XYZ file of N, CA, C and O in Angstrom:
756
model
N 2.464 24.600 -60.549
C 3.352 23.714 -60.181
C 3.453 24.507 -59.039
O 3.994 23.608 -57.813
N 3.659 25.439 -58.656
C 4.471 26.293 -57.681
C 3.339 25.863 -56.420
O 3.295 25.567 -54.952
N 1.781 25.770 -56.907
C 0.688 25.189 -55.822
C 1.018 24.136 -55.089
O 0.665 23.969 -54.053
N 1.504 23.023 -56.087
C 1.859 21.626 -55.443
C 2.967 21.655 -54.627
O 3.084 21.022 -53.800
N 3.979 22.734 -54.776
C 5.141 22.669 -54.068
C 4.839 23.260 -52.585
O 5.109 22.817 -51.636
N 4.259 24.452 -52.766
C 3.413 25.143 -51.663
C 2.685 23.465 -50.830
O 3.012 23.809 -49.497
N 1.863 23.296 -51.178
C 1.034 21.918 -50.585
C 1.890 20.798 -49.730
O 1.707 20.491 -48.868
N 3.017 20.522 -50.911
C 3.777 19.386 -50.322
C 4.722 20.118 -49.431
O 5.007 19.435 -48.150
N 5.242 21.379 -48.954
C 5.950 21.966 -48.409
C 5.156 22.010 -46.891
O 5.594 21.862 -45.827
N 3.841 22.643 -46.918
C 2.928 22.589 -45.661
C 2.774 21.197 -45.239
O 2.642 21.144 -43.970
N 2.500 20.415 -46.083
C 2.240 18.734 -45.645
C 3.684 18.394 -44.883
O 3.283 17.922 -43.722
N 4.593 18.740 -45.361
C 5.921 18.265 -44.695
C 6.274 19.046 -43.324
O 6.576 18.579 -42.356
N 6.007 20.211 -42.957
C 5.593 21.287 -42.227
C 5.030 20.453 -40.799
O 5.216 20.704 -39.690
N 3.837 20.321 -41.058
C 2.393 19.536 -40.623
C 3.129 18.582 -40.109
O 3.164 17.903 -38.774
N 3.840 17.661 -40.649
C 4.650 16.251 -40.354
C 5.598 16.434 -39.186
O 5.805 16.141 -38.042
N 6.243 17.427 -39.723
C 7.533 17.876 -38.728
C 7.086 18.173 -37.348
O 7.547 17.932 -36.402
N 5.874 19.153 -37.356
C 5.187 19.704 -36.285
C 4.724 18.615 -35.316
O 4.698 18.550 -34.180
N 3.999 17.718 -36.297
C 3.429 16.908 -35.228
C 4.445 15.984 -34.528
O 3.818 15.125 -33.399
N 5.201 15.496 -35.546
C 6.377 14.677 -34.585
C 6.994 15.261 -33.609
O 7.419 14.788 -32.729
N 7.258 16.588 -33.981
C 7.922 17.200 -32.608
C 7.048 17.308 -31.674
O 7.469 17.016 -30.325
N 5.686 17.329 -31.433
C 4.523 17.453 -30.589
C 4.753 16.193 -29.701
O 4.676 15.982 -28.659
N 4.464 15.139 -30.748
C 4.497 13.562 -30.350
C 5.600 13.539 -29.530
O 5.368 12.428 -28.402
N 6.972 13.780 -29.866
C 8.080 13.633 -29.232
C 8.273 14.095 -27.915
O 8.664 13.644 -26.887
N 7.543 15.248 -27.686
C 7.402 16.122 -26.520
C 6.543 15.793 -25.613
O 6.758 15.869 -24.227
N 5.555 14.990 -26.310
C 4.423 14.495 -25.081
C 4.311 13.269 -24.828
O 4.177 12.793 -23.700
N 5.404 12.370 -25.791
C 5.393 11.209 -25.190
C 6.435 10.815 -24.021
O 7.595 11.663 -23.873
N 6.065 9.806 -23.129
C 7.117 9.549 -22.106
C 7.032 10.047 -21.112
O 6.822 11.543 -21.465
N 7.200 9.876 -19.801
C 7.407 10.608 -18.802
C 8.759 11.009 -18.589
O 9.431 10.409 -18.245
N 8.796 12.507 -18.219
C 10.182 12.758 -17.567
C 10.337 12.244 -16.508
O 9.896 11.862 -15.485
N 11.682 12.018 -16.093
C 12.205 11.188 -15.156
C 12.284 11.923 -14.175
O 11.739 11.963 -12.852
N 12.397 13.810 -14.010
C 12.027 14.606 -12.967
C 12.284 16.227 -13.948
O 12.563 15.876 -14.750
N 11.329 16.727 -13.235
C 11.109 18.113 -13.499
C 11.987 19.377 -12.764
O 12.179 18.726 -11.327
N 12.788 20.011 -13.278
C 13.519 21.140 -12.396
C 12.646 21.499 -11.313
O 11.322 22.184 -11.450
N 12.805 21.597 -9.969
C 12.158 21.937 -8.857
C 10.993 21.353 -8.338
O 10.439 21.820 -7.417
N 10.249 19.899 -9.074
C 9.874 19.125 -8.707
C 10.499 18.080 -8.103
O 10.919 17.211 -9.049
N 9.570 17.463 -6.972
C 9.955 16.131 -6.590
C 9.461 14.750 -7.779
O 8.509 14.918 -7.941
N 10.769 14.065 -8.015
C 10.624 13.024 -8.969
C 9.560 12.034 -8.174
O 9.488 11.938 -6.947
N 8.941 10.947 -8.752
C 8.228 9.929 -8.149
C 9.094 9.131 -7.586
O 10.267 8.687 -8.024
N 8.794 8.951 -6.181
C 9.653 7.920 -5.424
C 9.557 6.334 -6.034
O 9.020 5.916 -6.802
N 10.802 5.660 -5.952
C 11.030 4.417 -6.481
C 9.907 3.679 -5.705
O 9.702 2.430 -6.736
N 9.531 3.659 -4.525
C 8.307 2.617 -4.130
C 7.082 2.476 -4.680
O 6.503 1.616 -4.936
N 6.869 3.475 -5.759
C 5.627 3.396 -6.340
C 5.750 2.092 -7.475
O 4.859 1.745 -7.724
N 6.894 2.152 -7.959
C 7.233 1.019 -9.340
C 7.689 -0.241 -8.317
O 7.352 -1.550 -9.039
N 8.332 -0.397 -7.310
C 9.217 -1.404 -6.851
C 8.881 -1.266 -5.291
O 9.760 -0.797 -4.693
N 7.883 -1.708 -4.715
C 7.760 -1.760 -3.485
C 8.650 -2.661 -2.901
O 9.307 -3.490 -3.355
N 8.926 -2.108 -1.384
C 10.092 -2.925 -0.600
C 9.863 -4.341 -0.625
O 8.728 -4.649 -0.147
N 11.252 -5.058 -1.104
C 10.735 -6.531 -0.742
C 11.729 -7.115 0.161
O 12.594 -7.508 -0.146
N 10.995 -6.619 1.457
C 11.880 -6.638 2.672
C 11.016 -7.926 3.514
O 9.901 -7.793 3.550
N 11.862 -8.943 3.515
C 11.074 -10.100 4.819
C 10.450 -10.019 5.951
O 9.790 -10.229 6.572
N 11.324 -8.745 6.640
C 10.816 -8.086 7.677
C 9.496 -7.344 7.893
O 9.124 -6.679 9.380
N 9.056 -7.208 6.984
C 8.025 -5.837 6.752
C 6.692 -6.396 5.639
O 6.840 -7.240 4.814
N 5.738 -5.929 6.254
C 4.687 -6.363 4.764
C 4.244 -4.809 4.795
O 3.771 -4.016 5.630
N 4.101 -4.315 3.201
C 3.930 -3.058 3.181
C 2.603 -3.260 2.148
O 2.369 -3.830 1.363
N 2.089 -1.840 1.816
C 1.080 -1.067 0.974
C 1.095 -0.086 0.658
O 1.453 0.900 1.354
N 0.194 0.164 -0.525
C 0.494 1.492 -1.284
C -1.097 1.697 -1.185
O -1.701 0.881 -1.923
N -1.321 3.143 -0.808
C -2.629 3.931 -0.983
C -2.753 4.861 -2.007
O -1.600 5.434 -2.026
N -3.672 4.997 -2.884
C -4.075 6.128 -3.360
C -5.191 7.130 -3.778
O -6.175 6.642 -2.903
N -4.805 8.024 -3.437
C -6.151 9.248 -3.426
C -6.044 10.337 -4.591
O -5.026 10.577 -5.095
N -6.749 10.309 -5.156
C -7.204 11.322 -6.516
C -7.294 12.920 -5.784
O -7.200 12.819 -4.306
N -6.740 13.890 -6.556
C -6.789 14.887 -5.992
C -7.924 15.322 -5.101
O -9.115 15.218 -5.692
N -7.794 16.360 -4.152
C -8.902 16.830 -3.334
C -8.498 18.549 -3.269
O -7.391 18.865 -3.525
N -9.194 19.272 -3.043
C -9.316 20.864 -2.872
C -8.444 20.868 -2.017
O -7.160 21.705 -2.408
N -8.043 20.083 -0.765
C -6.615 20.550 0.133
C -6.000 19.146 -0.225
O -6.335 18.013 -0.058
N -4.458 19.626 -0.455
C -3.563 18.359 -0.357
C -3.325 17.469 0.906
O -3.329 16.350 0.731
N -3.890 18.261 1.887
C -3.669 17.164 3.143
C -4.720 15.940 3.120
O -4.776 15.095 3.877
N -5.806 16.626 2.724
C -7.111 15.592 2.617
C -6.889 14.023 1.632
O -6.851 13.194 1.992
N -6.510 14.726 0.659
C -5.380 13.642 -0.449
C -4.491 12.777 0.255
O -4.833 11.803 0.085
N -3.833 13.297 1.286
C -2.739 12.462 1.904
C -3.219 11.387 2.884
O -2.746 10.392 2.759
N -4.377 12.099 3.401
C -4.964 11.518 4.245
C -5.671 10.278 3.990
O -5.770 9.348 4.296
N -6.508 10.570 2.574
C -7.064 9.309 2.368
C -6.176 8.304 1.684
O -6.622 7.019 1.583
N -5.325 8.570 1.235
C -4.422 7.707 0.485
C -3.649 6.676 1.891
O -3.542 5.808 1.353
N -3.358 7.675 3.240
C -3.066 6.555 3.774
C -3.916 5.555 4.470
O -3.655 4.303 4.656
N -5.092 6.146 4.498
C -6.530 5.450 4.817
C -6.494 4.335 3.957
O -6.670 3.162 4.059
N -6.401 4.484 2.602
C -6.389 3.324 1.805
C -5.155 2.106 1.794
O -5.428 1.163 1.398
N -3.925 3.132 2.291
C -3.022 1.837 2.423
C -3.119 1.233 3.794
O -3.035 0.160 3.522
N -3.545 1.905 4.634
C -3.857 1.335 5.697
C -5.100 0.159 5.387
O -4.851 -1.188 5.794
N -6.061 0.210 4.645
C -7.083 -0.735 4.209
C -6.342 -2.044 3.604
O -6.834 -2.974 3.716
N -5.865 -1.553 2.863
C -5.268 -2.454 1.758
C -4.123 -3.570 2.841
O -4.356 -4.678 2.327
N -3.481 -2.975 3.412
C -2.520 -3.765 4.477
C -3.340 -4.618 5.176
O -2.816 -5.574 5.341
N -4.356 -3.846 6.094
C -5.586 -4.831 6.527
C -5.890 -6.185 6.060
O -6.654 -7.039 6.306
N -6.445 -5.688 4.643
C -6.977 -6.689 3.726
C -5.859 -8.003 3.402
O -6.286 -9.078 3.225
N -5.067 -7.226 3.320
C -4.116 -8.603 2.623
C -3.477 -9.419 4.327
O -3.635 -10.476 4.233
N -3.428 -8.550 5.232
C -3.550 -9.372 6.420
C -4.501 -10.673 6.803
O -4.292 -11.649 7.298
N -5.752 -10.059 6.397
C -6.826 -10.712 6.595
C -7.189 -12.005 5.781
O -7.197 -12.938 6.374
N -6.396 -11.996 4.766
C -6.690 -12.557 3.196
C -5.404 -13.977 3.986
O -6.032 -15.224 4.059
N -4.421 -13.512 4.338
C -3.086 -14.643 4.542
C -3.507 -15.162 5.896
O -3.608 -16.576 5.978
N -4.380 -14.624 7.219
C -4.832 -15.111 8.150
C -5.975 -16.185 7.966
O -5.800 -17.288 8.519
N -6.960 -15.508 7.542
C -8.030 -16.795 7.084
C -7.897 -17.797 6.035
O -8.178 -19.080 6.899
N -7.170 -17.591 5.171
C -6.483 -18.759 4.351
C -5.749 -19.782 5.247
O -5.768 -21.101 5.142
N -4.455 -19.043 5.905
C -3.660 -20.003 6.405
C -4.294 -20.616 7.777
O -3.937 -21.882 8.016
N -5.112 -20.052 8.375
C -5.638 -20.595 9.510
C -6.822 -21.764 8.924
O -7.056 -22.906 10.003
N -7.272 -21.118 8.209
C -8.330 -22.274 7.857
C -7.703 -23.655 7.290
O -8.107 -24.668 7.770
N -7.113 -23.444 6.652
C -6.154 -24.751 6.400
C -5.606 -25.439 7.353
O -5.626 -26.414 7.483
N -5.231 -24.436 8.206
C -4.380 -25.127 9.669
C -5.122 -25.907 10.496
O -5.256 -27.019 10.946
N -6.571 -25.196 10.402
C -7.464 -25.981 11.310
C -7.963 -27.019 10.631
O -8.247 -28.203 11.625
N -8.330 -27.350 9.196
C -8.503 -28.591 8.431
C -7.692 -29.375 8.644
O -7.916 -30.668 8.787
N -6.107 -29.179 8.969
C -4.985 -30.478 9.160
C -5.232 -30.608 10.406
O -4.908 -32.044 10.990
N -5.588 -29.810 11.577
C -5.771 -30.341 12.821
C -6.741 -31.319 13.136
O -7.842 -31.015 12.875
N -6.332 -32.393 13.703
C -6.808 -33.515 14.026
C -7.968 -33.358 14.908
O -9.250 -33.999 14.792
N -7.816 -32.424 16.110
C -9.088 -31.960 16.901
C -9.707 -31.185 16.415
O -10.911 -31.178 16.662
N -9.357 -30.400 15.744
C -10.093 -29.123 15.140
C -10.590 -28.210 15.952
O -11.499 -27.467 15.601
N -10.246 -28.174 16.806
C -10.401 -27.398 18.662
C -9.592 -26.307 18.191
O -8.635 -26.819 18.510
N -9.597 -25.038 18.601
C -8.866 -24.160 18.850
C -9.921 -23.097 19.912
O -10.682 -22.515 19.728
N -9.023 -22.302 20.889
C -9.718 -21.387 21.422
C -10.003 -20.190 21.061
O -10.744 -19.131 21.550
N -9.416 -19.714 20.116
C -9.533 -18.672 19.299
C -10.076 -19.094 17.738
O -9.416 -19.772 16.918
N -11.178 -18.422 17.330
C -12.056 -18.658 15.971
C -10.699 -17.827 14.847
O -10.080 -16.834 15.153
N -10.873 -18.055 13.617
C -10.444 -17.414 12.354
C -10.664 -16.039 12.702
O -9.871 -15.358 12.363
N -11.992 -15.864 12.704
C -12.750 -14.625 12.753
C -12.001 -13.770 13.733
O -11.601 -12.658 13.577
N -12.053 -14.110 14.742
C -11.431 -13.412 16.246
C -9.992 -13.101 15.746
O -9.829 -12.043 15.979
N -8.974 -13.903 15.514
C -7.905 -13.820 15.145
C -7.572 -13.103 14.075
O -6.743 -11.960 14.079
N -8.148 -13.080 13.111
C -8.542 -11.911 11.676
C -8.451 -10.663 12.207
O -7.969 -9.685 12.006
N -9.595 -10.383 13.438
C -10.184 -9.141 13.735
C -8.961 -8.541 14.664
O -8.599 -7.312 14.649
N -8.370 -9.215 15.120
C -7.398 -8.879 16.102
C -5.944 -8.461 15.476
O -5.524 -7.335 15.943
N -5.610 -9.263 14.633
C -4.488 -8.944 13.689
C -4.925 -7.637 12.907
O -3.842 -6.771 12.655
N -5.831 -7.433 12.377
C -6.014 -6.221 12.018
C -6.188 -5.011 12.544
O -5.765 -3.900 12.151
N -6.419 -5.144 13.917
C -6.165 -4.162 15.137
C -4.903 -4.245 15.192
O -4.413 -2.672 15.187
N -4.297 -4.729 14.986
C -2.759 -4.895 15.189
C -1.991 -3.943 14.380
O -0.990 -3.152 14.505
N -2.614 -4.198 13.008
C -2.034 -3.740 11.779
C -2.222 -2.279 11.794
O -1.332 -1.862 11.747
N -3.422 -1.677 12.283
C -3.580 -0.512 12.452
C -3.012 0.397 13.326
O -2.232 1.708 13.052
N -2.377 -0.416 14.509
C -1.586 0.179 15.327
C -0.195 0.082 15.181
O 0.725 0.785 15.524
N 0.376 -0.812 14.343
C 1.671 -1.085 14.110
C 2.515 -0.437 12.951
O 3.474 -0.289 12.960
N 1.386 -0.642 12.291
C 1.640 0.128 10.481
C 2.661 1.527 10.890
O 2.225 2.472 11.471
N 3.466 1.907 9.893
C 3.975 3.291 9.923
C 4.181 3.666 8.449
O 4.154 2.922 7.590
N 3.976 5.128 8.326
C 4.232 5.618 6.640
C 5.403 5.715 6.561
O 6.288 6.118 7.564
N 5.867 5.114 5.501
C 7.269 4.824 5.156
C 7.560 6.086 4.049
O 8.848 6.203 3.871
N 6.229 6.594 3.440
C 6.526 7.496 2.516
C 5.343 7.868 1.956
O 4.333 7.425 1.905
N 5.287 9.229 1.400
C 4.124 9.931 0.668
C 4.518 10.943 -0.480
O 5.684 11.130 -0.110
N 3.693 10.875 -1.434
C 4.442 11.596 -2.304
C 3.154 12.176 -3.328
O 1.930 11.331 -3.471
N 3.005 13.663 -3.516
C 2.111 14.040 -4.186
C 2.344 14.539 -5.732
O 3.493 15.387 -5.537
N 1.643 13.894 -6.335
C 2.104 14.454 -7.994
C 2.118 15.884 -8.223
O 0.806 16.243 -8.327
N 3.160 16.692 -8.641
C 2.918 17.964 -9.032
C 2.643 18.374 -10.156
O 2.390 19.655 -10.552
N 2.684 17.464 -11.047
C 2.150 17.420 -12.319
C 3.296 17.221 -12.978
O 4.465 17.164 -12.693
N 2.913 17.037 -14.255
C 4.323 16.521 -15.048
C 4.564 15.284 -15.389
O 5.284 14.771 -15.911
N 3.722 14.141 -14.634
C 3.810 12.937 -14.670
C 2.412 12.167 -15.205
O 1.735 11.839 -14.088
N 1.962 12.454 -15.975
C 0.600 11.868 -16.568
C 0.301 10.501 -16.226
O -0.727 9.939 -15.991
N 1.439 9.141 -16.098
C 0.934 7.984 -15.731
C 0.834 7.918 -14.260
O 0.434 6.771 -13.679
N 1.057 8.948 -13.434
C 0.903 8.978 -11.850
C -0.744 9.926 -11.347
O -0.701 10.153 -10.662
N -1.394 9.795 -12.390
C -2.687 10.477 -12.450
C -2.616 11.906 -12.687
O -1.688 12.212 -13.013
N -3.752 12.664 -12.105
C -3.731 14.089 -12.130
C -3.041 14.689 -11.293
O -2.432 14.063 -10.219
N -2.681 16.021 -11.454
C -1.853 17.208 -10.629
C -2.790 16.773 -9.318
O -4.054 16.907 -9.065
N -1.918 16.653 -7.994
C -2.620 16.614 -7.073
C -2.831 15.030 -6.058
O -3.436 14.761 -5.105
N -3.088 13.843 -6.990
C -2.936 12.746 -6.773
C -1.921 12.215 -5.597
O -0.773 12.570 -5.706
N -2.157 11.766 -4.576
C -1.508 11.596 -3.219
C -1.381 9.744 -3.150
O -2.204 9.110 -3.513
N 0.056 9.665 -2.865
C 0.376 8.230 -2.789
C 0.856 8.006 -1.491
O 1.827 8.940 -0.989
N 0.608 7.177 -0.920
C 1.242 6.556 0.593
C 1.642 5.079 1.012
O 1.075 4.365 0.145
N 2.765 4.712 1.262
C 3.573 3.713 1.317
C 3.310 3.344 2.883
O 3.998 4.102 3.908
N 2.853 2.535 3.485
C 3.002 1.869 4.970
C 3.436 0.788 5.147
O 3.116 -0.029 3.987
N 4.234 0.595 5.989
C 4.744 -1.077 6.332
C 4.469 -1.350 7.617
O 4.477 -0.399 8.752
N 4.046 -2.679 7.911
C 4.016 -3.357 9.367
C 5.175 -4.010 9.471
O 5.435 -5.151 8.599
N 5.861 -3.816 10.616
C 7.168 -5.177 11.111
C 6.410 -6.600 11.124
O 5.245 -6.794 11.772
N 7.125 -7.455 10.815
C 6.404 -8.735 11.091
C 7.456 -9.386 12.262
O 6.865 -10.453 12.802
N 8.776 -8.808 12.536
C 9.150 -9.473 13.848
C 8.832 -8.574 15.341
O 9.331 -8.011 15.658
N 7.350 -9.160 15.315
C 6.868 -8.245 16.720
C 6.687 -9.189 17.898
O 6.283 -10.391 17.731
N 7.175 -8.823 18.918
C 7.083 -9.348 20.130
C 5.618 -9.314 20.822
O 4.869 -8.638 20.757
N 5.491 -10.484 21.599
C 4.075 -10.534 22.130
C 3.758 -9.610 23.081
O 3.174 -8.903 23.300
N 5.034 -8.781 23.909
C 5.038 -7.605 24.504
C 4.270 -6.340 23.867
O 3.466 -5.812 24.219
N 5.088 -6.415 22.456
C 4.668 -5.149 21.663
C 3.167 -5.335 21.387
O 2.309 -4.341 21.241
N 2.769 -6.607 20.619
C 1.198 -6.814 20.438
C 0.389 -6.296 21.762
O -0.733 -5.693 21.464
N 0.680 -6.846 22.870
C -0.266 -6.227 23.772
C -0.010 -4.957 24.258
O -1.054 -4.500 24.461
N 1.006 -4.280 23.913
C 1.041 -2.553 24.327
C 0.140 -1.970 23.171
O -0.171 -1.179 23.403
N 0.185 -2.604 21.841
C -0.689 -2.049 20.753
C -2.217 -1.894 21.083
O -2.884 -1.004 20.318
N -2.721 -2.898 21.742
C -4.042 -2.985 22.049
C -4.915 -2.256 22.932
O -3.960 -1.738 24.065
N -5.794 -1.651 22.813
C -6.533 -1.039 23.578
C -6.852 -1.268 24.938
O -7.037 -2.620 24.934
N -6.802 -0.675 25.941
C -7.096 -1.349 27.458
C -8.565 -1.938 27.682
O -8.523 -3.070 28.198
N -9.638 -1.600 26.696
C -10.682 -2.308 26.750
C -10.703 -3.668 26.135
O -10.996 -4.493 27.080
N -9.708 -3.739 25.477
C -9.765 -5.065 24.433
C -8.797 -5.920 25.757
O -9.452 -7.501 25.844
N -7.851 -5.635 26.252
C -7.089 -6.272 27.094
C -7.856 -6.897 28.056
O -7.953 -7.942 28.686
N -8.871 -5.785 28.998
C -9.545 -6.434 30.204
C -10.890 -7.116 29.665
O -10.982 -8.181 30.491
N -11.456 -6.856 28.696
C -12.531 -7.817 28.071
C -12.328 -8.938 27.437
O -13.096 -10.035 27.410
N -11.388 -9.169 26.989
C -10.943 -10.454 26.070
C -10.384 -11.383 26.752
O -9.089 -11.655 26.987
N -11.128 -12.663 27.276
C -10.511 -13.789 27.712
C -9.690 -14.738 27.133
O -8.625 -15.086 27.548
N -9.527 -14.563 25.607
C -8.805 -15.159 24.827
C -7.439 -14.633 24.536
O -6.685 -14.791 23.702
N -7.456 -12.999 24.893
C -5.995 -12.419 24.502
C -4.578 -13.246 24.516
O -3.933 -13.046 23.352
N -4.355 -13.808 25.608
C -3.054 -14.821 25.502
C -3.041 -15.782 24.359
O -1.889 -15.632 23.525
N -3.798 -16.071 23.927
C -3.993 -17.068 22.586
C -4.081 -16.260 21.330
O -3.297 -16.622 20.569
N -4.820 -14.983 21.483
C -4.584 -14.266 20.386
C -3.081 -13.465 19.900
O -2.685 -13.623 18.983
N -2.548 -12.960 21.189
C -1.122 -12.927 21.371
C -0.041 -13.864 20.676
O 0.486 -13.763 19.753
N -0.069 -14.983 21.491
C 0.595 -16.088 20.930
C 0.414 -16.419 19.421
O 1.396 -16.831 18.690
N -0.715 -16.805 18.876
C -1.239 -16.926 17.688
C -0.737 -15.810 16.593
O -0.031 -16.109 15.697
N -0.671 -14.527 16.766
C -0.577 -13.605 16.229
C 1.146 -13.626 16.004
O 1.461 -13.338 14.901
N 1.492 -13.990 17.087
C 3.141 -13.726 16.835
C 3.748 -14.917 16.081
O 4.401 -14.653 15.240
N 3.217 -15.865 16.282
C 3.593 -17.073 15.427
C 3.431 -16.907 13.777
O 3.832 -17.343 13.159
N 2.018 -16.164 13.444
C 1.993 -16.179 12.324
C 2.884 -15.179 11.485
O 3.318 -15.057 10.505
N 2.921 -14.043 12.030
C 4.030 -12.969 11.759
C 5.617 -13.445 11.643
O 6.183 -13.146 10.654
N 5.765 -14.278 12.450
C 7.396 -14.840 12.255
C 7.144 -16.024 11.211
O 8.281 -15.748 10.384
N 6.122 -16.596 11.040
C 5.934 -17.686 9.835
C 5.950 -16.556 8.366
O 6.705 -16.990 7.691
N 5.257 -15.441 8.407
C 5.348 -14.888 7.662
C 6.893 -14.184 6.985
O 7.314 -14.150 5.802
N 7.750 -13.708 7.946
C 9.110 -13.334 8.058
C 9.958 -14.302 7.752
O 11.003 -13.877 6.770
N 9.567 -15.589 7.253
C 10.737 -16.597 7.237
C 10.684 -16.768 5.473
O 9.722 -16.690 4.691
């Protein structure tokens, strides 16, 4: 009988330890003392009509700066992709509606122009590197970057963002700037 009681006691102890471990390991802590908590924009991207934002992620690298640079590049790529899709779909639809069907600027040309504008106008709004202890945020050293591009951009700002070579060599630059400004204002509404 004593042997049976010891077996039951050992089983109960094992269940108690397992339960304690499960409780300790489950759930992500809100913040760890001395460690920066994940920023709110990871779960809730800014919903501002005056900006277009994207988040980039990079796995850990030997040097944290490399992961941050890679996550910024990923965010810019994502932002450029979003702009390209919106421009291509919007202008293709608009050109189909247009009875003349003629435009001095092609969809591809405007998309390329706006992608360059995105790279020049986008700003880093935040970066965060997982210090560890946040398993839902990847491995320790995973980097996140939030970049945003303003949508209320003037023609003068667009012209200033373009490199000198583009300005001098592209005869469609005024039309590109005009259409880009119109597209961005339309998105901001």
